[in-house]
């Protein structure tokens, strides 16, 4: 289809694919033509099967709508390579994404120019995936993600059924702000209109999302960005076990070694930080503590019930160390 389009119309189609709505004046200015030419080109795109809608009113203009069939997409070189690489290393946390990505990649590589195909192949040949145990977990439904992403983009109220961590199921109606992938869990950041406050929703617990058709003015998020908001909420979430200590290391080092959320580590000075750990599984805290040295005993406090688990891990490590020492001694005698 696209080989029949003149260069100007290809540019017009590309613009329509990059933003939801364009005014006729904006398109005319971008392409250096008159409004009459824009209207004529829009009509020809429609004749060729592209579902271009015209909107009226103060915010009127043109937009490329969803049609019965997926029209060809126009990608520049960098976009094509980025999509191909992303498909080869499909993100975790989405149900069935690997198989779907393979099908999409096969279609894309079939039409990639040789020079771009070589770039993608080079990246693939020098990249090795490493599935990690902490990267497995609940998966989000791709159709649910797509519906929520569109609602975030269009600032459209969305309704869905939600199951809380305690198993309670209810209906929610929210103003969606953004999706955040906190490997492997996906979160929806949204303003709950019933409770009149910002909320965090796990996408794997959302079912039957339905756009309402009602657009809203975006609210200001109470955080620098959506990822920061998710990190703050997760860090503040209540947990069964807690542990606090002073650590003789800078905050960036402690955060990197313990894989802690930013809010869990706070700097005291250039060489000291405080660490706040929280988890429902005591093993998680024990594993984090193995990566760092702790400060004075009087800075350590937390849930007393955590102590037996730390002692148990300590005994296991001492036993392993003792076995290695005895093995080394026996080897020395044999020599």
Coordinates of C-alpha atoms in Angstrom, one line a residue:
X1 CA 0.0 0.0 0.0
X2 CA 2.7 2.5 1.0
X3 CA 4.6 2.3 -2.3
X4 CA 1.7 4.2 -3.9
X5 CA 2.0 7.2 -1.5
X6 CA 4.1 10.3 -2.5
X7 CA 6.8 11.3 0.0
X8 CA 4.6 14.1 1.4
X9 CA 1.8 11.7 2.3
X10 CA 4.3 9.3 3.9
X11 CA 5.5 12.1 6.1
X12 CA 1.8 13.0 6.9
X13 CA 1.1 9.4 7.8
X14 CA 4.2 9.3 10.0
X15 CA 3.1 12.4 11.9
X16 CA -0.3 10.9 12.5
X17 CA 1.3 7.8 14.0
X18 CA 3.4 9.8 16.5
X19 CA 0.7 11.7 18.3
X20 CA -3.0 11.1 19.0
X21 CA -4.4 14.4 17.5
X22 CA -3.0 17.0 15.2
X23 CA -4.7 20.2 14.1
X24 CA -4.9 20.9 10.4
X25 CA -2.8 24.0 10.9
X26 CA 0.0 22.1 12.7
X27 CA 0.1 19.5 9.9
X28 CA 0.2 22.2 7.3
X29 CA 3.1 23.9 9.0
X30 CA 5.0 20.8 9.5
X31 CA 4.7 19.8 5.9
X32 CA 4.9 23.3 4.4
X33 CA 1.6 23.0 2.5
X34 CA -1.8 24.6 2.7
X35 CA -4.8 23.4 4.7
X36 CA -6.5 22.5 1.4
X37 CA -3.6 20.2 0.5
X38 CA -3.8 18.6 4.0
X39 CA -7.5 17.9 3.5
X40 CA -6.9 16.4 0.1
X41 CA -4.1 14.2 1.4
X42 CA -6.3 13.1 4.4
X43 CA -9.1 12.1 1.9
X44 CA -6.6 10.0 -0.1
X45 CA -5.3 8.3 3.0
X46 CA -8.9 7.4 3.8
X47 CA -9.4 6.1 0.3
X48 CA -6.4 3.8 0.8
X49 CA -7.9 2.3 4.0
X50 CA -6.3 4.4 6.7
X51 CA -8.9 5.2 9.4
X52 CA -8.2 9.0 9.8
X53 CA -10.8 10.7 11.9
X54 CA -11.6 14.4 11.9
X55 CA -12.6 16.0 15.2
X56 CA -14.3 19.4 15.7
X57 CA -14.3 22.0 18.4
X58 CA -11.5 24.0 20.0
X59 CA -9.3 20.9 20.2
X60 CA -10.3 19.6 16.8
X61 CA -8.0 18.1 14.2
X62 CA -7.1 14.8 12.7
X63 CA -6.2 11.5 14.3
X64 CA -5.4 8.0 13.2
X65 CA -8.0 5.8 14.7
X66 CA -8.2 2.1 15.2
X67 CA -9.6 0.3 12.2
X68 CA -10.7 -3.2 11.2
X69 CA -7.1 -4.0 10.0
X70 CA -3.7 -2.9 11.2
X71 CA -2.3 -0.4 8.7
X72 CA 1.4 -0.4 7.8
X73 CA 3.5 1.5 10.3
X74 CA 6.3 3.9 9.3
X75 CA 9.5 3.5 11.3
X76 CA 12.8 5.3 11.0
X77 CA 16.0 3.3 11.2
X78 CA 16.5 3.8 14.9
X79 CA 12.9 2.9 15.7
X80 CA 13.1 -0.3 13.7
X81 CA 16.3 -1.4 15.4
X82 CA 15.0 -0.6 18.8
X83 CA 11.7 -2.6 18.3
X84 CA 13.6 -5.6 16.8
X85 CA 16.0 -5.7 19.8
X86 CA 13.2 -5.3 22.3
X87 CA 11.3 -8.1 20.6
X88 CA 14.4 -10.4 20.8
X89 CA 14.7 -9.7 24.5
X90 CA 10.9 -9.5 25.3
X91 CA 10.3 -8.2 28.8
X92 CA 9.3 -10.5 31.6
X93 CA 6.1 -10.1 33.6
X94 CA 3.7 -10.3 30.7
X95 CA 1.9 -13.6 30.0
X96 CA 2.7 -15.2 26.7
X97 CA 4.9 -12.3 25.6
X98 CA 7.8 -14.5 24.4
X99 CA 5.8 -16.4 21.8
X100 CA 4.0 -13.2 20.6
X101 CA 7.3 -11.4 20.4
X102 CA 8.8 -14.1 18.2
X103 CA 5.9 -13.9 15.7
X104 CA 6.2 -10.1 15.6
X105 CA 9.9 -10.2 15.2
X106 CA 9.7 -12.7 12.2
X107 CA 7.4 -10.2 10.4
X108 CA 9.6 -7.2 11.1
X109 CA 12.9 -8.9 10.1
X110 CA 11.3 -10.0 6.9
X111 CA 11.0 -6.4 5.7
X112 CA 14.1 -4.9 7.4
X113 CA 16.7 -3.4 5.1
X114 CA 19.9 -5.5 5.0
X115 CA 21.9 -2.8 6.8
X116 CA 19.4 -2.8 9.7
X117 CA 19.1 -6.5 9.8
X118 CA 22.9 -6.7 10.2
X119 CA 22.7 -4.3 13.2
X120 CA 20.0 -6.4 14.9
X121 CA 21.9 -9.6 14.2
X122 CA 25.1 -8.2 15.7
X123 CA 23.4 -7.1 18.9
X124 CA 21.7 -10.5 19.2
X125 CA 25.0 -12.4 18.6
X126 CA 26.7 -10.5 21.3
X127 CA 23.9 -10.6 23.9
X128 CA 23.1 -13.5 26.1
X129 CA 19.9 -13.6 28.2
X130 CA 20.2 -14.7 31.8
X131 CA 16.9 -15.6 33.5
X132 CA 17.2 -14.7 37.2
X133 CA 15.2 -16.3 40.0
X134 CA 14.0 -12.9 41.3
X135 CA 12.7 -12.0 37.8
X136 CA 9.9 -14.6 37.9
X137 CA 6.6 -14.0 39.5
X138 CA 3.0 -13.0 38.6
X139 CA 2.4 -12.1 35.0
X140 CA 0.2 -9.4 33.6
X141 CA -2.3 -10.0 30.8
X142 CA -1.1 -8.2 27.6
X143 CA -4.6 -7.1 26.6
X144 CA -5.1 -5.6 30.0
X145 CA -1.8 -3.8 29.7
X146 CA -2.8 -2.5 26.3
X147 CA -6.2 -1.2 27.5
X148 CA -4.6 0.5 30.6
X149 CA -1.8 2.0 28.5
X150 CA -4.3 3.5 26.1
X151 CA -6.3 4.9 28.9
X152 CA -3.2 6.5 30.5
X153 CA -2.3 8.0 27.1
X154 CA -5.7 9.4 26.5
X155 CA -6.4 10.5 30.1
X156 CA -9.6 8.5 30.1
X157 CA -11.4 7.2 33.1
X158 CA -11.2 3.4 33.3
X159 CA -13.2 0.9 35.4
X160 CA -12.1 -2.6 36.4
X161 CA -12.4 -5.4 38.9
X162 CA -9.6 -5.6 41.4
X163 CA -8.5 -8.2 43.9
X164 CA -6.6 -6.9 46.9
X165 CA -3.7 -8.8 48.6
X166 CA -6.1 -10.1 51.2
X167 CA -8.4 -11.5 48.6
X168 CA -11.2 -8.9 48.6
X169 CA -12.7 -8.3 45.2
X170 CA -14.4 -5.1 44.2
X171 CA -15.1 -2.6 41.4
X172 CA -12.7 0.4 40.9
X173 CA -13.1 3.5 38.8
X174 CA -9.8 5.5 38.4
X175 CA -8.0 8.2 36.5
X176 CA -5.0 6.3 35.1
X177 CA -1.7 8.0 35.2
X178 CA 1.1 5.6 34.2
X179 CA 2.2 1.9 34.1
X180 CA 5.4 1.0 35.9
X181 CA 7.2 -2.3 35.4
X182 CA 8.9 -3.2 38.6
X183 CA 10.4 -6.5 37.3
X184 CA 8.5 -8.7 37.2
X185 CA 5.4 -7.0 38.7
X186 CA 3.5 -4.4 36.7
X187 CA 1.8 -1.5 38.6
X188 CA -0.9 1.0 37.5
X189 CA -0.5 4.4 39.1
X190 CA -3.9 6.0 39.2
X191 CA -6.2 8.4 41.1
X192 CA -9.1 6.5 42.7
X193 CA -12.2 8.7 42.2
X194 CA -14.2 6.9 44.9
X195 CA -11.6 7.2 47.7
X196 CA -10.3 10.5 46.3
X197 CA -6.6 9.6 46.6
X198 CA -3.7 8.2 44.6
X199 CA -3.5 4.4 44.6
X200 CA -1.2 1.7 43.3
X201 CA -2.8 -1.3 41.6
X202 CA -1.0 -4.5 40.6
X203 CA -1.9 -5.2 37.0
X204 CA -2.0 -9.0 37.5
X205 CA -4.9 -8.4 40.0
X206 CA -6.9 -6.3 37.5
X207 CA -9.6 -8.0 35.4
X208 CA -12.1 -6.7 32.8
X209 CA -10.7 -3.2 32.4
X210 CA -13.1 -1.0 30.5
X211 CA -12.6 2.6 29.2
X212 CA -15.5 4.8 30.1
X213 CA -15.2 7.3 27.2
X214 CA -14.8 10.1 29.7
X215 CA -11.7 12.2 29.4
X216 CA -10.2 14.1 32.4
X217 CA -7.6 16.7 33.0
X218 CA -4.4 15.0 34.2
X219 CA -3.8 15.5 37.9
X220 CA -0.4 16.4 39.4
X221 CA 1.3 13.2 40.7
X222 CA 2.6 13.6 44.3
X223 CA 6.1 12.5 43.3
X224 CA 8.7 13.4 40.7
X225 CA 7.5 10.7 38.4
X226 CA 5.5 7.4 38.3
X227 CA 8.5 5.2 39.0
X228 CA 9.5 7.3 42.1
X229 CA 5.9 7.1 43.3
X230 CA 5.9 3.3 43.1
X231 CA 9.3 3.1 44.9
X232 CA 8.0 5.3 47.7
X233 CA 4.8 3.3 48.1
X234 CA 6.6 0.0 48.1
X235 CA 9.2 1.3 50.6
X236 CA 6.4 2.5 52.9
X237 CA 4.3 -0.7 52.7
X238 CA 3.8 -2.5 56.1
X239 CA 5.7 -5.8 56.6
X240 CA 5.8 -8.5 59.2
X241 CA 9.6 -8.2 59.8
X242 CA 11.7 -5.0 60.0
X243 CA 15.4 -4.3 60.6
X244 CA 17.1 -1.0 61.1
X245 CA 20.9 -0.4 61.4
X246 CA 23.7 2.0 60.8
X247 CA 26.0 1.0 58.0
X248 CA 29.6 2.2 57.5
X249 CA 29.3 2.9 53.8
X250 CA 27.8 5.5 51.5
X251 CA 24.1 5.3 50.6
X252 CA 24.7 4.4 46.9
X253 CA 26.9 1.5 47.9
X254 CA 24.5 0.2 50.4
X255 CA 21.5 0.5 48.0
X256 CA 23.4 -1.3 45.3
X257 CA 24.6 -4.2 47.5
X258 CA 21.3 -4.8 49.3
X259 CA 19.1 -4.2 46.2
X260 CA 17.0 -1.9 48.4
X261 CA 14.5 0.7 47.3
X262 CA 15.7 4.3 47.4
X263 CA 13.5 5.1 50.5
X264 CA 15.1 2.3 52.5
X265 CA 18.6 3.8 52.5
X266 CA 19.4 7.2 53.8
X267 CA 22.8 9.0 53.9
X268 CA 24.2 10.2 57.2
X269 CA 27.4 11.5 55.8
X270 CA 29.8 10.5 53.0
X271 CA 30.8 7.3 54.8
X272 CA 27.7 6.3 56.8
X273 CA 24.1 5.5 56.0
X274 CA 21.0 4.1 57.7
X275 CA 19.3 1.0 56.4
X276 CA 15.7 0.1 56.9
X277 CA 14.6 -3.3 55.7
X278 CA 11.1 -4.7 55.7
X279 CA 9.7 -8.0 54.4
X280 CA 7.1 -10.6 55.1
X281 CA 9.7 -13.3 54.4
X282 CA 12.6 -13.1 57.0
X283 CA 14.9 -14.9 54.5
X284 CA 14.8 -11.8 52.3
X285 CA 16.2 -9.6 55.1
X286 CA 18.8 -12.2 56.0
X287 CA 20.0 -12.4 52.5
X288 CA 20.3 -8.6 52.2
X289 CA 22.3 -8.4 55.4
X290 CA 24.9 -10.8 54.1
X291 CA 26.1 -8.2 51.6
X292 CA 27.1 -5.5 54.0
X293 CA 28.9 -4.8 57.3
X294 CA 26.9 -3.3 60.1
X295 CA 27.7 -0.5 62.4
X296 CA 27.6 -0.4 66.2
X297 CA 25.2 -2.7 68.1
X298 CA 23.3 0.2 69.6
X299 CA 22.2 1.2 66.1
X300 CA 20.6 -2.1 65.4
X301 CA 16.9 -2.7 66.2
X302 CA 13.8 -4.2 64.6
X303 CA 11.3 -7.1 64.9
X304 CA 12.5 -9.5 67.7
X305 CA 10.9 -12.4 65.9
X306 CA 13.5 -11.9 63.1
X307 CA 16.4 -13.0 65.4
X308 CA 15.9 -16.8 65.2
X309 CA 16.0 -16.7 61.4
X310 CA 19.2 -14.7 61.5
X311 CA 20.7 -17.1 64.0
X312 CA 19.7 -20.0 61.9
X313 CA 21.4 -18.5 58.8
X314 CA 24.5 -17.7 60.9
X315 CA 24.8 -21.3 62.1
X316 CA 24.5 -22.6 58.6
X317 CA 27.3 -20.3 57.5
X318 CA 29.5 -21.3 60.4
X319 CA 28.9 -25.0 59.7
X320 CA 29.9 -24.5 56.1
X321 CA 33.0 -22.6 57.1
X322 CA 33.9 -25.3 59.6
X323 CA 33.6 -28.0 56.9
X324 CA 35.9 -26.1 54.6
X325 CA 38.4 -25.6 57.4
X326 CA 38.4 -29.3 58.3
X327 CA 38.7 -30.3 54.6
X328 CA 41.7 -28.0 54.2
X329 CA 43.3 -29.5 57.3
X330 CA 42.8 -33.1 56.2
X331 CA 44.2 -32.2 52.8
X332 CA 47.3 -30.7 54.4
X333 CA 47.9 -33.9 56.4
X334 CA 47.6 -36.0 53.2
X335 CA 50.2 -33.9 51.6

